Amino acid sequence: MFGGYIFIWLIFAGIVLKQTKLFNIEYINGMKVKRWNWISATILFFPIFWLACMGPAINDIPEYLRAYKIIPLTVSDLAIYLSTMDSGQGFAIIEWLIKLVFGNNLTAFRVIIAIIHSVPVILIFKKYSESYWVTMYLFVASATHIGWMMNGLRQFIAVVMILAVLPLMIKKKHIPVLIVVLLASTIHISALFMIPIVFIVQGSAGNKKTMGFIALAIVVMFILSKNPALADMFLEGTEYEGALTEMQRMGDDGVNPIRVLVSVVPVFLAFLQRKRIEREENRVIHICVNMSVITVGLNLVAMVTSGILMGRMAIYTSLYSFIIMPYLIRNAFTKDSQKLVNILMIVLYFIYYCFEMGVL
């Protein structure tokens, strides 16, 4: 099974690192929480990084390598090259900067991109998750590392750029967040979708704005299920014009319902604990729950349109559900049952990974 050794590493390294004192103690609402430090967090993540930059060139990687080779070196040639692009100029500039230093070294290109992907993920997960190990396991078991660090390289840079400003979202510093979103849109135009989202997720968990988004998603789901070509009308004039109809013609029948069910899990647990969440007034939890609600809405729409195109939008919000799962499990179950629930979660998510990878 591709990348299966990472699961072995997570278990082995997790057990070993747990015995060390490479963590910091924090108290959140009177609860003692062990935060992994940079050393232990990086050690646990390292095989994921290694696979991303040293693994086989699968999925879209060959196309990225081909594009990297043709990036011009001079500023004047780069300006001409950028003028021919409809979008993604920011990513081309990143490629150019890498090429200025490392030339046509394709390994260096993959390493730098993997570093850009990895650092924000490690930073935010270790800073805000009550259990970095569980969060990282969910990251792997959802095949995010393969689907994005080894496939949608350009879009995932935009995703982690926005993830990196979660501290600013928490502090409601909207202007800096919007600036980062606009910069991310020069990497991948789909990042513009996050402009309304950064406002929608503010407020209490499951507030009227996020629930309204779900209601809208359900309405859109039914409309598009009857007339898929209607979605293409909203994409006219973009690089994705006509893409939905073409993808469906080629057999893309939308996101698998199992993925939708998986995305519902944190939302369901949060619903059961909505009163506790409201009392604690933890802005991290509120934002992450609302992001999870939006993920469900996006997956519902993608289920009846395109798993390849529309399904890709959920990556902007799905990472936040990994952050809150340890919190939700701790509060939803007794201390004695938490171990059993965690074991069950590990097994079920591994089965889900096997399903996503085509093993089952």
mmCIF file of C-alpha atoms in Angstrom:
data_model
loop_
_atom_site.group_PDB
_atom_site.id
_atom_site.type_symbol
_atom_site.label_atom_id
_atom_site.label_comp_id
_atom_site.label_asym_id
_atom_site.label_seq_id
_atom_site.Cartn_x
_atom_site.Cartn_y
_atom_site.Cartn_z
ATOM 1 C CA MET A 1 0.000 0.000 0.000
ATOM 2 C CA PHE A 2 1.453 3.355 -1.091
ATOM 3 C CA GLY A 3 2.779 5.381 1.856
ATOM 4 C CA GLY A 4 1.747 2.695 4.338
ATOM 5 C CA TYR A 5 5.050 2.904 6.188
ATOM 6 C CA ILE A 6 4.035 6.328 7.479
ATOM 7 C CA PHE A 7 1.382 4.694 9.677
ATOM 8 C CA ILE A 8 4.053 2.432 11.170
ATOM 9 C CA TRP A 9 6.222 5.494 11.785
ATOM 10 C CA LEU A 10 3.386 7.419 13.428
ATOM 11 C CA ILE A 11 2.759 4.582 15.881
ATOM 12 C CA PHE A 12 6.433 3.850 16.593
ATOM 13 C CA ALA A 13 7.568 7.478 16.814
ATOM 14 C CA GLY A 14 4.444 8.425 18.744
ATOM 15 C CA ILE A 15 5.174 5.823 21.440
ATOM 16 C CA VAL A 16 8.850 6.799 21.680
ATOM 17 C CA LEU A 17 8.261 10.555 21.674
ATOM 18 C CA LYS A 18 5.547 10.211 24.310
ATOM 19 C CA GLN A 19 8.192 8.890 26.711
ATOM 20 C CA THR A 20 10.371 11.951 26.177
ATOM 21 C CA LYS A 21 9.866 15.385 27.660
ATOM 22 C CA LEU A 22 9.864 17.130 24.291
ATOM 23 C CA PHE A 23 6.629 18.960 24.986
ATOM 24 C CA ASN A 24 5.343 22.067 26.717
ATOM 25 C CA ILE A 25 2.610 22.123 29.363
ATOM 26 C CA GLU A 26 -0.281 24.560 28.900
ATOM 27 C CA TYR A 27 -3.515 25.037 30.815
ATOM 28 C CA ILE A 28 -6.615 25.766 28.733
ATOM 29 C CA ASN A 29 -9.803 26.442 30.694
ATOM 30 C CA GLY A 30 -8.225 24.581 33.623
ATOM 31 C CA MET A 31 -7.326 21.584 31.443
ATOM 32 C CA LYS A 32 -3.707 20.412 31.330
ATOM 33 C CA VAL A 33 -2.561 20.056 27.705
ATOM 34 C CA LYS A 34 0.773 18.783 26.403
ATOM 35 C CA ARG A 35 1.913 20.770 23.373
ATOM 36 C CA TRP A 36 4.571 19.138 21.222
ATOM 37 C CA ASN A 37 7.618 21.310 20.654
ATOM 38 C CA TRP A 38 9.280 21.913 17.292
ATOM 39 C CA ILE A 39 11.728 19.010 17.609
ATOM 40 C CA SER A 40 9.199 16.284 18.361
ATOM 41 C CA ALA A 41 6.584 17.721 15.985
ATOM 42 C CA THR A 42 9.088 17.821 13.116
ATOM 43 C CA ILE A 43 10.359 14.310 13.825
ATOM 44 C CA LEU A 44 6.825 12.926 13.662
ATOM 45 C CA PHE A 45 6.099 14.804 10.427
ATOM 46 C CA PHE A 46 9.413 14.050 8.705
ATOM 47 C CA PRO A 47 8.363 10.876 6.768
ATOM 48 C CA ILE A 48 5.441 12.821 5.295
ATOM 49 C CA PHE A 49 7.833 15.530 4.137
ATOM 50 C CA TRP A 50 10.268 12.902 2.817
ATOM 51 C CA LEU A 51 7.578 11.140 0.795
ATOM 52 C CA ALA A 52 6.420 14.452 -0.664
ATOM 53 C CA CYS A 53 9.834 15.513 -1.931
ATOM 54 C CA MET A 54 11.632 12.198 -2.477
ATOM 55 C CA GLY A 55 8.756 9.877 -3.333
ATOM 56 C CA PRO A 56 7.810 8.822 -6.874
ATOM 57 C CA ALA A 57 6.648 11.533 -9.275
ATOM 58 C CA ILE A 58 2.968 10.579 -9.302
ATOM 59 C CA ASN A 59 -0.304 12.380 -10.029
ATOM 60 C CA ASP A 60 0.374 15.942 -11.241
ATOM 61 C CA ILE A 61 4.030 16.078 -10.173
ATOM 62 C CA PRO A 62 5.435 15.316 -13.683
ATOM 63 C CA GLU A 63 3.441 18.266 -15.045
ATOM 64 C CA TYR A 64 4.813 20.556 -12.325
ATOM 65 C CA LEU A 65 8.349 19.404 -13.086
ATOM 66 C CA ARG A 66 7.830 20.050 -16.788
ATOM 67 C CA ALA A 67 6.506 23.550 -16.048
ATOM 68 C CA TYR A 68 9.459 24.245 -13.737
ATOM 69 C CA LYS A 69 11.926 23.401 -16.500
ATOM 70 C CA ILE A 70 10.521 26.027 -18.859
ATOM 71 C CA ILE A 71 10.504 28.890 -16.334
ATOM 72 C CA PRO A 72 12.814 31.602 -17.784
ATOM 73 C CA LEU A 73 15.675 32.979 -15.722
ATOM 74 C CA THR A 74 15.862 36.639 -16.760
ATOM 75 C CA VAL A 75 13.459 39.214 -15.354
ATOM 76 C CA SER A 76 12.417 40.400 -18.818
ATOM 77 C CA ASP A 77 11.664 36.869 -20.014
ATOM 78 C CA LEU A 78 9.798 36.162 -16.785
ATOM 79 C CA ALA A 79 7.621 39.245 -17.321
ATOM 80 C CA ILE A 80 6.701 38.000 -20.797
ATOM 81 C CA TYR A 81 6.010 34.525 -19.418
ATOM 82 C CA LEU A 82 3.739 35.912 -16.685
ATOM 83 C CA SER A 83 1.811 37.987 -19.212
ATOM 84 C CA THR A 84 0.741 34.795 -20.987
ATOM 85 C CA MET A 85 -0.815 33.337 -17.830
ATOM 86 C CA ASP A 86 -4.467 33.737 -16.838
ATOM 87 C CA SER A 87 -3.722 32.898 -13.191
ATOM 88 C CA GLY A 88 -1.049 31.368 -10.969
ATOM 89 C CA GLN A 89 1.531 34.102 -11.521
ATOM 90 C CA GLY A 90 2.508 33.958 -7.852
ATOM 91 C CA PHE A 91 3.424 30.294 -8.154
ATOM 92 C CA ALA A 92 5.467 31.030 -11.278
ATOM 93 C CA ILE A 93 7.416 33.632 -9.298
ATOM 94 C CA ILE A 94 8.104 31.044 -6.576
ATOM 95 C CA GLU A 95 9.359 28.655 -9.275
ATOM 96 C CA TRP A 96 11.546 31.433 -10.696
ATOM 97 C CA LEU A 97 13.082 32.210 -7.291
ATOM 98 C CA ILE A 98 13.866 28.527 -6.733
ATOM 99 C CA LYS A 99 15.384 28.286 -10.202
ATOM 100 C CA LEU A 100 17.572 31.351 -9.616
ATOM 101 C CA VAL A 101 19.219 29.534 -6.705
ATOM 102 C CA PHE A 102 19.113 25.877 -7.749
ATOM 103 C CA GLY A 103 18.852 25.994 -11.531
ATOM 104 C CA ASN A 104 17.064 23.030 -13.114
ATOM 105 C CA ASN A 105 17.554 20.821 -10.051
ATOM 106 C CA LEU A 106 14.159 19.110 -9.869
ATOM 107 C CA THR A 107 14.858 17.566 -6.471
ATOM 108 C CA ALA A 108 15.574 21.005 -5.013
ATOM 109 C CA PHE A 109 12.293 22.252 -6.468
ATOM 110 C CA ARG A 110 10.338 19.430 -4.810
ATOM 111 C CA VAL A 111 12.155 19.908 -1.488
ATOM 112 C CA ILE A 112 11.443 23.656 -1.344
ATOM 113 C CA ILE A 113 7.771 23.169 -2.229
ATOM 114 C CA ALA A 114 7.483 20.424 0.415
ATOM 115 C CA ILE A 115 9.019 22.765 3.011
ATOM 116 C CA ILE A 116 6.506 25.484 2.101
ATOM 117 C CA HIS A 117 3.714 22.927 2.536
ATOM 118 C CA SER A 118 5.040 21.422 5.759
ATOM 119 C CA VAL A 119 6.005 24.363 7.965
ATOM 120 C CA PRO A 120 2.521 25.951 8.333
ATOM 121 C CA VAL A 121 0.917 22.538 8.894
ATOM 122 C CA ILE A 122 3.372 21.663 11.673
ATOM 123 C CA LEU A 123 3.173 25.145 13.196
ATOM 124 C CA ILE A 124 -0.625 25.416 13.349
ATOM 125 C CA PHE A 125 -1.321 21.792 14.284
ATOM 126 C CA LYS A 126 1.139 21.789 17.177
ATOM 127 C CA LYS A 127 -0.007 25.218 18.369
ATOM 128 C CA TYR A 128 -3.747 24.588 18.466
ATOM 129 C CA SER A 129 -4.390 20.838 18.656
ATOM 130 C CA GLU A 130 -4.795 19.217 22.073
ATOM 131 C CA SER A 131 -3.196 16.083 20.598
ATOM 132 C CA TYR A 132 -0.722 16.744 17.797
ATOM 133 C CA TRP A 133 -0.376 13.006 17.227
ATOM 134 C CA VAL A 134 -4.109 12.457 16.661
ATOM 135 C CA THR A 135 -4.313 15.506 14.402
ATOM 136 C CA MET A 136 -1.352 14.317 12.351
ATOM 137 C CA TYR A 137 -2.806 10.815 12.134
ATOM 138 C CA LEU A 138 -6.041 12.245 10.718
ATOM 139 C CA PHE A 139 -3.999 14.314 8.256
ATOM 140 C CA VAL A 140 -2.356 11.130 6.971
ATOM 141 C CA ALA A 141 -5.393 8.831 7.203
ATOM 142 C CA SER A 142 -7.414 11.279 5.122
ATOM 143 C CA ALA A 143 -4.685 10.955 2.439
ATOM 144 C CA THR A 144 -4.202 14.732 2.497
ATOM 145 C CA HIS A 145 -0.429 14.344 2.146
ATOM 146 C CA ILE A 146 -0.814 12.258 -1.017
ATOM 147 C CA GLY A 147 -3.757 14.143 -2.470
ATOM 148 C CA TRP A 148 -2.151 17.559 -1.995
ATOM 149 C CA MET A 149 1.567 17.438 -1.173
ATOM 150 C CA MET A 150 1.990 14.980 -4.056
ATOM 151 C CA ASN A 151 -0.714 16.262 -6.385
ATOM 152 C CA GLY A 152 -2.277 19.707 -6.028
ATOM 153 C CA LEU A 153 1.024 21.375 -5.136
ATOM 154 C CA ARG A 154 0.040 24.848 -6.289
ATOM 155 C CA GLN A 155 -3.360 24.944 -4.586
ATOM 156 C CA PHE A 156 -1.988 23.489 -1.354
ATOM 157 C CA ILE A 157 0.450 26.400 -1.082
ATOM 158 C CA ALA A 158 -2.580 28.714 -1.148
ATOM 159 C CA VAL A 159 -4.280 26.495 1.449
ATOM 160 C CA VAL A 160 -1.381 26.541 3.925
ATOM 161 C CA MET A 161 -0.867 30.278 3.457
ATOM 162 C CA ILE A 162 -4.410 30.823 4.716
ATOM 163 C CA LEU A 163 -4.004 28.170 7.419
ATOM 164 C CA ALA A 164 -0.907 30.020 8.652
ATOM 165 C CA VAL A 165 -2.949 33.131 9.460
ATOM 166 C CA LEU A 166 -5.354 31.281 11.769
ATOM 167 C CA PRO A 167 -3.886 33.274 14.717
ATOM 168 C CA LEU A 168 -4.955 36.463 12.915
ATOM 169 C CA MET A 169 -8.437 35.054 12.252
ATOM 170 C CA ILE A 170 -8.749 34.295 15.961
ATOM 171 C CA LYS A 171 -7.843 37.908 16.782
ATOM 172 C CA LYS A 172 -10.261 39.169 14.088
ATOM 173 C CA LYS A 173 -7.493 40.984 12.250
ATOM 174 C CA HIS A 174 -9.395 40.878 8.989
ATOM 175 C CA ILE A 175 -7.230 43.216 6.895
ATOM 176 C CA PRO A 176 -3.994 41.174 7.233
ATOM 177 C CA VAL A 177 -5.987 37.969 6.666
ATOM 178 C CA LEU A 178 -7.565 39.356 3.490
ATOM 179 C CA ILE A 179 -4.156 40.484 2.233
ATOM 180 C CA VAL A 180 -2.839 36.942 2.678
ATOM 181 C CA VAL A 181 -5.914 35.509 0.937
ATOM 182 C CA LEU A 182 -5.342 37.853 -2.011
ATOM 183 C CA LEU A 183 -1.680 36.840 -2.151
ATOM 184 C CA ALA A 184 -2.751 33.191 -2.015
ATOM 185 C CA SER A 185 -5.076 33.824 -4.967
ATOM 186 C CA THR A 186 -2.027 34.686 -7.083
ATOM 187 C CA ILE A 187 -0.864 31.145 -6.362
ATOM 188 C CA HIS A 188 -4.267 29.566 -7.032
ATOM 189 C CA ILE A 189 -7.332 31.583 -8.002
ATOM 190 C CA SER A 190 -9.632 29.348 -5.941
ATOM 191 C CA ALA A 191 -8.291 31.018 -2.774
ATOM 192 C CA LEU A 192 -10.661 33.933 -3.450
ATOM 193 C CA PHE A 193 -13.408 31.625 -2.212
ATOM 194 C CA MET A 194 -12.033 32.155 1.297
ATOM 195 C CA ILE A 195 -12.777 35.898 1.347
ATOM 196 C CA PRO A 196 -16.382 35.456 2.539
ATOM 197 C CA ILE A 197 -15.457 32.375 4.567
ATOM 198 C CA VAL A 198 -13.091 34.254 6.903
ATOM 199 C CA PHE A 199 -16.101 36.360 7.930
ATOM 200 C CA ILE A 200 -18.656 33.532 7.982
ATOM 201 C CA VAL A 201 -16.614 31.461 10.470
ATOM 202 C CA GLN A 202 -16.455 34.288 12.999
ATOM 203 C CA GLY A 203 -18.874 34.075 15.891
ATOM 204 C CA SER A 204 -20.141 31.127 17.899
ATOM 205 C CA ALA A 205 -19.970 27.559 16.624
ATOM 206 C CA GLY A 206 -22.876 26.714 14.361
ATOM 207 C CA ASN A 207 -24.016 30.341 14.160
ATOM 208 C CA LYS A 208 -26.672 31.509 11.718
ATOM 209 C CA LYS A 209 -24.093 32.349 9.048
ATOM 210 C CA THR A 210 -22.553 28.879 8.956
ATOM 211 C CA MET A 211 -25.906 27.122 9.181
ATOM 212 C CA GLY A 212 -27.126 29.382 6.403
ATOM 213 C CA PHE A 213 -24.167 28.209 4.342
ATOM 214 C CA ILE A 214 -25.221 24.590 4.897
ATOM 215 C CA ALA A 215 -28.803 25.417 3.911
ATOM 216 C CA LEU A 216 -27.546 27.150 0.777
ATOM 217 C CA ALA A 217 -25.291 24.186 -0.026
ATOM 218 C CA ILE A 218 -28.233 21.783 0.220
ATOM 219 C CA VAL A 219 -30.320 23.974 -2.099
ATOM 220 C CA VAL A 220 -27.433 24.237 -4.565
ATOM 221 C CA MET A 221 -26.914 20.475 -4.355
ATOM 222 C CA PHE A 222 -30.484 19.766 -5.448
ATOM 223 C CA ILE A 223 -30.431 22.407 -8.191
ATOM 224 C CA LEU A 224 -27.147 21.199 -9.672
ATOM 225 C CA SER A 225 -28.159 17.549 -9.412
ATOM 226 C CA LYS A 226 -30.987 18.399 -11.838
ATOM 227 C CA ASN A 227 -28.922 20.653 -14.111
ATOM 228 C CA PRO A 228 -25.126 20.087 -13.819
ATOM 229 C CA ALA A 229 -24.390 22.394 -16.763
ATOM 230 C CA LEU A 230 -25.723 25.305 -14.704
ATOM 231 C CA ALA A 231 -22.549 25.253 -12.605
ATOM 232 C CA ASP A 232 -20.462 26.002 -15.692
ATOM 233 C CA MET A 233 -22.284 29.324 -16.063
ATOM 234 C CA PHE A 234 -20.605 30.548 -12.865
ATOM 235 C CA LEU A 235 -17.188 29.527 -14.185
ATOM 236 C CA GLU A 236 -17.402 31.415 -17.478
ATOM 237 C CA GLY A 237 -14.368 33.581 -18.094
ATOM 238 C CA THR A 238 -12.163 31.564 -15.717
ATOM 239 C CA GLU A 239 -9.588 28.854 -16.372
ATOM 240 C CA TYR A 240 -12.256 26.327 -15.310
ATOM 241 C CA GLU A 241 -14.840 27.359 -17.915
ATOM 242 C CA GLY A 242 -16.669 24.256 -19.126
ATOM 243 C CA ALA A 243 -14.648 22.046 -16.779
ATOM 244 C CA LEU A 244 -17.551 20.613 -14.776
ATOM 245 C CA THR A 245 -19.465 19.364 -17.801
ATOM 246 C CA GLU A 246 -16.300 17.966 -19.365
ATOM 247 C CA MET A 247 -15.260 16.166 -16.175
ATOM 248 C CA GLN A 248 -18.688 14.623 -15.768
ATOM 249 C CA ARG A 249 -18.559 13.504 -19.401
ATOM 250 C CA MET A 250 -15.281 11.748 -18.593
ATOM 251 C CA GLY A 251 -16.838 9.880 -15.665
ATOM 252 C CA ASP A 252 -16.367 12.261 -12.713
ATOM 253 C CA ASP A 253 -19.619 11.672 -10.838
ATOM 254 C CA GLY A 254 -18.763 13.718 -7.756
ATOM 255 C CA VAL A 255 -17.294 13.182 -4.298
ATOM 256 C CA ASN A 256 -17.902 9.756 -2.802
ATOM 257 C CA PRO A 257 -20.693 9.861 -0.171
ATOM 258 C CA ILE A 258 -18.319 8.155 2.286
ATOM 259 C CA ARG A 259 -16.130 11.257 2.274
ATOM 260 C CA VAL A 260 -19.197 13.346 3.036
ATOM 261 C CA LEU A 261 -20.036 11.092 5.990
ATOM 262 C CA VAL A 262 -16.464 11.336 7.302
ATOM 263 C CA SER A 263 -16.619 15.134 7.141
ATOM 264 C CA VAL A 264 -19.867 15.054 9.158
ATOM 265 C CA VAL A 265 -18.219 13.338 12.167
ATOM 266 C CA PRO A 266 -16.647 16.444 13.807
ATOM 267 C CA VAL A 267 -19.800 18.457 13.112
ATOM 268 C CA PHE A 268 -21.953 15.790 14.759
ATOM 269 C CA LEU A 269 -19.678 15.646 17.823
ATOM 270 C CA ALA A 270 -19.691 19.438 18.042
ATOM 271 C CA PHE A 271 -23.494 19.470 17.873
ATOM 272 C CA LEU A 272 -23.659 17.089 20.842
ATOM 273 C CA GLN A 273 -21.418 19.456 22.817
ATOM 274 C CA ARG A 274 -22.782 22.763 21.561
ATOM 275 C CA LYS A 275 -23.696 24.031 25.050
ATOM 276 C CA ARG A 276 -20.240 23.285 26.458
ATOM 277 C CA ILE A 277 -18.581 24.893 23.432
ATOM 278 C CA GLU A 278 -20.716 28.011 23.867
ATOM 279 C CA ARG A 279 -19.806 28.234 27.570
ATOM 280 C CA GLU A 280 -16.059 27.929 27.020
ATOM 281 C CA GLU A 281 -15.965 30.711 24.409
ATOM 282 C CA ASN A 282 -12.774 29.291 22.904
ATOM 283 C CA ARG A 283 -12.414 31.125 19.594
ATOM 284 C CA VAL A 284 -10.141 28.426 18.155
ATOM 285 C CA ILE A 285 -12.848 25.823 18.671
ATOM 286 C CA HIS A 286 -15.614 28.063 17.333
ATOM 287 C CA ILE A 287 -13.699 28.844 14.137
ATOM 288 C CA CYS A 288 -12.676 25.223 13.591
ATOM 289 C CA VAL A 289 -16.228 23.955 14.126
ATOM 290 C CA ASN A 290 -17.569 26.501 11.654
ATOM 291 C CA MET A 291 -14.888 25.524 9.140
ATOM 292 C CA SER A 292 -15.975 21.903 9.580
ATOM 293 C CA VAL A 293 -19.600 22.838 8.941
ATOM 294 C CA ILE A 294 -18.567 24.574 5.719
ATOM 295 C CA THR A 295 -16.569 21.484 4.721
ATOM 296 C CA VAL A 296 -19.753 19.432 4.911
ATOM 297 C CA GLY A 297 -21.552 21.974 2.730
ATOM 298 C CA LEU A 298 -18.791 21.947 0.126
ATOM 299 C CA ASN A 299 -18.711 18.155 0.047
ATOM 300 C CA LEU A 300 -22.482 18.031 -0.406
ATOM 301 C CA VAL A 301 -22.208 20.269 -3.466
ATOM 302 C CA ALA A 302 -19.207 18.310 -4.773
ATOM 303 C CA MET A 303 -21.136 15.062 -4.368
ATOM 304 C CA VAL A 304 -23.532 16.048 -7.166
ATOM 305 C CA THR A 305 -21.099 18.020 -9.348
ATOM 306 C CA SER A 306 -17.396 17.255 -9.660
ATOM 307 C CA GLY A 307 -15.190 15.463 -7.164
ATOM 308 C CA ILE A 308 -12.122 16.583 -9.103
ATOM 309 C CA LEU A 309 -13.022 20.264 -9.380
ATOM 310 C CA MET A 310 -15.596 21.150 -6.702
ATOM 311 C CA GLY A 311 -14.262 18.511 -4.315
ATOM 312 C CA ARG A 312 -10.943 20.349 -4.251
ATOM 313 C CA MET A 313 -12.504 23.367 -2.563
ATOM 314 C CA ALA A 314 -13.049 21.518 0.724
ATOM 315 C CA ILE A 315 -9.289 21.370 1.370
ATOM 316 C CA TYR A 316 -9.428 25.044 2.380
ATOM 317 C CA THR A 317 -11.629 24.210 5.371
ATOM 318 C CA SER A 318 -11.156 20.493 6.103
ATOM 319 C CA LEU A 319 -7.761 20.845 7.831
ATOM 320 C CA TYR A 320 -9.425 22.641 10.738
ATOM 321 C CA SER A 321 -11.495 19.566 11.617
ATOM 322 C CA PHE A 322 -8.251 17.687 12.338
ATOM 323 C CA ILE A 323 -7.396 20.335 14.928
ATOM 324 C CA ILE A 324 -10.634 20.014 16.902
ATOM 325 C CA MET A 325 -11.136 16.236 16.842
ATOM 326 C CA PRO A 326 -9.001 15.607 19.988
ATOM 327 C CA TYR A 327 -10.955 18.318 21.825
ATOM 328 C CA LEU A 328 -14.313 16.911 20.706
ATOM 329 C CA ILE A 329 -13.411 13.353 21.712
ATOM 330 C CA ARG A 330 -12.143 14.479 25.126
ATOM 331 C CA ASN A 331 -15.362 16.319 25.897
ATOM 332 C CA ALA A 332 -17.836 13.908 24.316
ATOM 333 C CA PHE A 333 -16.694 10.790 26.179
ATOM 334 C CA THR A 334 -15.650 9.803 29.681
ATOM 335 C CA LYS A 335 -11.969 9.416 30.464
ATOM 336 C CA ASP A 336 -12.308 5.625 30.559
ATOM 337 C CA SER A 337 -14.005 5.431 27.163
ATOM 338 C CA GLN A 338 -11.709 7.913 25.400
ATOM 339 C CA LYS A 339 -9.017 5.289 24.779
ATOM 340 C CA LEU A 340 -11.537 2.945 23.195
ATOM 341 C CA VAL A 341 -12.945 5.755 21.060
ATOM 342 C CA ASN A 342 -9.463 6.792 19.938
ATOM 343 C CA ILE A 343 -8.601 3.201 18.996
ATOM 344 C CA LEU A 344 -11.876 2.893 17.099
ATOM 345 C CA MET A 345 -11.180 6.192 15.337
ATOM 346 C CA ILE A 346 -7.678 5.054 14.350
ATOM 347 C CA VAL A 347 -9.001 1.790 12.903
ATOM 348 C CA LEU A 348 -11.922 3.365 11.036
ATOM 349 C CA TYR A 349 -9.820 6.164 9.571
ATOM 350 C CA PHE A 350 -7.236 3.604 8.445
ATOM 351 C CA ILE A 351 -10.018 1.709 6.663
ATOM 352 C CA TYR A 352 -11.087 5.016 5.111
ATOM 353 C CA TYR A 353 -7.485 5.589 3.952
ATOM 354 C CA CYS A 354 -7.430 2.140 2.340
ATOM 355 C CA PHE A 355 -10.698 2.975 0.620
ATOM 356 C CA GLU A 356 -9.345 6.318 -0.638
ATOM 357 C CA MET A 357 -6.196 4.621 -1.951
ATOM 358 C CA GLY A 358 -8.221 1.975 -3.780
ATOM 359 C CA VAL A 359 -7.056 -0.908 -1.576
ATOM 360 C CA LEU A 360 -10.625 -1.733 -0.510
#
